[in-house]
Short mmCIF file of C-alpha atoms in Angstrom, two decimals:
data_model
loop_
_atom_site.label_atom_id
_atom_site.label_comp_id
_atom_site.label_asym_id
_atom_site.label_seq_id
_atom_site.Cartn_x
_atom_site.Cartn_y
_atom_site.Cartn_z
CA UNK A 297 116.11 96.23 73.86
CA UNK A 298 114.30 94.78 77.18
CA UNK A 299 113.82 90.86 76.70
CA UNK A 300 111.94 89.25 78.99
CA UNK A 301 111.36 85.03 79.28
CA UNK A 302 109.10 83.43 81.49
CA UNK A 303 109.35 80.21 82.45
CA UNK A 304 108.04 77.18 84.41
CA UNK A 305 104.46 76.53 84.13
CA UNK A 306 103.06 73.02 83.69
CA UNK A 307 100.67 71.13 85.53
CA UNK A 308 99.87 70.53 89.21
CA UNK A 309 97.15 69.23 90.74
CA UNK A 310 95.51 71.24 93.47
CA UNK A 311 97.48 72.13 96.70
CA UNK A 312 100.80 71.15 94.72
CA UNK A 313 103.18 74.03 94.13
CA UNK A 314 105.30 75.73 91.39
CA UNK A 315 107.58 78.22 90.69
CA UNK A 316 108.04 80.32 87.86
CA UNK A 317 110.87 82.32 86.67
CA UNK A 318 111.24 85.81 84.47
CA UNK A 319 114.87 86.23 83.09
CA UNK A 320 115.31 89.90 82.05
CA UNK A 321 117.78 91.49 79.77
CA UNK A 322 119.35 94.37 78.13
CA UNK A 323 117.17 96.81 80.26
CA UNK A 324 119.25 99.65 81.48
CA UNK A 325 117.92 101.88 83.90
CA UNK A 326 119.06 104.67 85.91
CA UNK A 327 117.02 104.71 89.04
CA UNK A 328 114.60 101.88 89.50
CA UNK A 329 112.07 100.13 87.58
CA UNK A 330 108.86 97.88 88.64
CA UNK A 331 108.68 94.00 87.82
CA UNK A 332 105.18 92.23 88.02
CA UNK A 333 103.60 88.99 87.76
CA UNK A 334 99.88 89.23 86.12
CA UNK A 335 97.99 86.26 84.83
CA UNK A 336 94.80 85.99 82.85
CA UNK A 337 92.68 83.35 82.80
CA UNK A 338 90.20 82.38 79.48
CA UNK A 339 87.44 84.86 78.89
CA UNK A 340 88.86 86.98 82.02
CA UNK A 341 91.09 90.26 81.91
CA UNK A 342 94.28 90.18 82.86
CA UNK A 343 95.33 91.08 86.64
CA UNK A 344 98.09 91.65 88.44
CA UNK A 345 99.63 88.50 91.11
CA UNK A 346 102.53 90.41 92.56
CA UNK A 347 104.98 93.14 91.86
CA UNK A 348 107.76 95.54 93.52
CA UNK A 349 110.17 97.88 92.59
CA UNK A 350 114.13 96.79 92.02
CA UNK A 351 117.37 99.54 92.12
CA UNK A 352 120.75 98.63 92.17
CA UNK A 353 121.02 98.21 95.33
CA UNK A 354 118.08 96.37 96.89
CA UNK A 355 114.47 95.84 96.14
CA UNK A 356 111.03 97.11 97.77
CA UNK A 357 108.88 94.63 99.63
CA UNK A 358 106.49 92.92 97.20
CA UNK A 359 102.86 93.27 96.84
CA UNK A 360 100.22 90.85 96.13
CA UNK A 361 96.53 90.20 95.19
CA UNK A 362 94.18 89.57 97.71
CA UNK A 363 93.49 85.99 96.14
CA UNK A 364 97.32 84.95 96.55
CA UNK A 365 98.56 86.74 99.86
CA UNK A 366 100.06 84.15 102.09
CA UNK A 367 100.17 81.56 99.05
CA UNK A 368 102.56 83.25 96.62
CA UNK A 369 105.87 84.64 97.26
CA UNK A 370 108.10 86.69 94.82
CA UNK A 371 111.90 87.51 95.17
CA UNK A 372 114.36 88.18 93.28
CA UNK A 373 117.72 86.41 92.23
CA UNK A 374 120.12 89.56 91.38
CA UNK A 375 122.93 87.32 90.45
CA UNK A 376 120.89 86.01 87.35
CA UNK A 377 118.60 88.94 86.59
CA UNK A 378 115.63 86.47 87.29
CA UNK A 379 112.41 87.26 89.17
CA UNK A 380 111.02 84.00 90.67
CA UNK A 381 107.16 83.45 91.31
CA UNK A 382 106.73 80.36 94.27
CA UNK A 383 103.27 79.47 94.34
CA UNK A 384 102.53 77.01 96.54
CA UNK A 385 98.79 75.61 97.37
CA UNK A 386 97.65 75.95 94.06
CA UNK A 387 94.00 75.66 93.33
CA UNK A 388 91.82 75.76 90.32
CA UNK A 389 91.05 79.39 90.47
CA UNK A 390 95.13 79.57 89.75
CA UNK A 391 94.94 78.11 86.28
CA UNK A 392 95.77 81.22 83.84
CA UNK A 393 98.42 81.70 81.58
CA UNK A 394 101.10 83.87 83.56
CA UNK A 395 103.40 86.77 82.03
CA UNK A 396 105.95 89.05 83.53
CA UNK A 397 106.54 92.00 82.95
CA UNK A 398 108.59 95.50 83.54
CA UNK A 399 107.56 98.81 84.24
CA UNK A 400 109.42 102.16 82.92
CA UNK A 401 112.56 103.23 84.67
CA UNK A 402 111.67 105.32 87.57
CA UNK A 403 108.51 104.57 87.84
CA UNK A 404 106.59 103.22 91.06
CA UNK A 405 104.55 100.15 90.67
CA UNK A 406 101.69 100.44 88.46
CA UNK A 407 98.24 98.76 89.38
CA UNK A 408 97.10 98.68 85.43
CA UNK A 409 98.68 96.00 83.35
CA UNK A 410 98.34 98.34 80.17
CA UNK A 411 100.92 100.68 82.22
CA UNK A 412 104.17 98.00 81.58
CA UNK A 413 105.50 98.57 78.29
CA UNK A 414 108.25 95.22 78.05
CA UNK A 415 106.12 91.61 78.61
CA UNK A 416 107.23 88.16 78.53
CA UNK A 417 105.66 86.10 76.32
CA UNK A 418 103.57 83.73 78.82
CA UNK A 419 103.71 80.54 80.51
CA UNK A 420 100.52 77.99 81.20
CA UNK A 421 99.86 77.00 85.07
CA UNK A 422 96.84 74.28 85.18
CA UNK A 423 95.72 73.30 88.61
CA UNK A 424 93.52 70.23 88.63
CA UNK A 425 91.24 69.58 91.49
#
């Protein structure tokens, strides 16, 4: 069964950074599979912050909103199974609650969040201005 865990939200105030972290288990895969970052902010829909496609052997180049090019940067640490999210000058437009989540095996990145069928279960980023 695919587990994921998200991690490291809190507070910042605006242009302070933060990084959050998925942890993903028992997914077994044979070719590759897609890993996102989405967010969704109160009284919004949810929307996609980053995501790229990870085999065995490497991973694809990540892709990101238009809101967080150049401010967000996602990678991957293999050795831990962990996807990290470093977002750095936050603002107040940032605050959402932010999941991760994985996409089916052999499947290319989805744009729709209702496409990934495993989720983590959410972590709050508040910016303050």
């Amino acid at each position: 069964q695919v587990h994921l865990v998200a991690s490291g939200g809190g507070s910042v105030q605006a242009g302070g950074s933060l990084t959050l972290s998925c942890s993903v288990s028992g997914y077994t895969y044979s070719r590759w599979y897609c890993m996102g970052w989405f967010r969704q902010a109160p009284g919004k829909e949810r929307e996609r912050v980053a995501s790229l496609e990870i085999s065995r052997t490497s991973t694809s180049t990540p892709t990101y909103a238009d809101s967080v090019k150049g401010r967000f940067t996602v990678s991957q640490d293999n050795g831990k199974n962990t996807l990290n999210l470093q977002m750095n000058n936050l603002t107040s437009h940032d605050t959402a609650m932010y999941y991760c989540a994985a996409g089916r095996d052999g499947y290319l990145c989805p744009l729709s969040p209702s496409a990934f069928p495993y989720w983590g279960q959410g972590t709050q980023v508040t910016v303050s201005s």
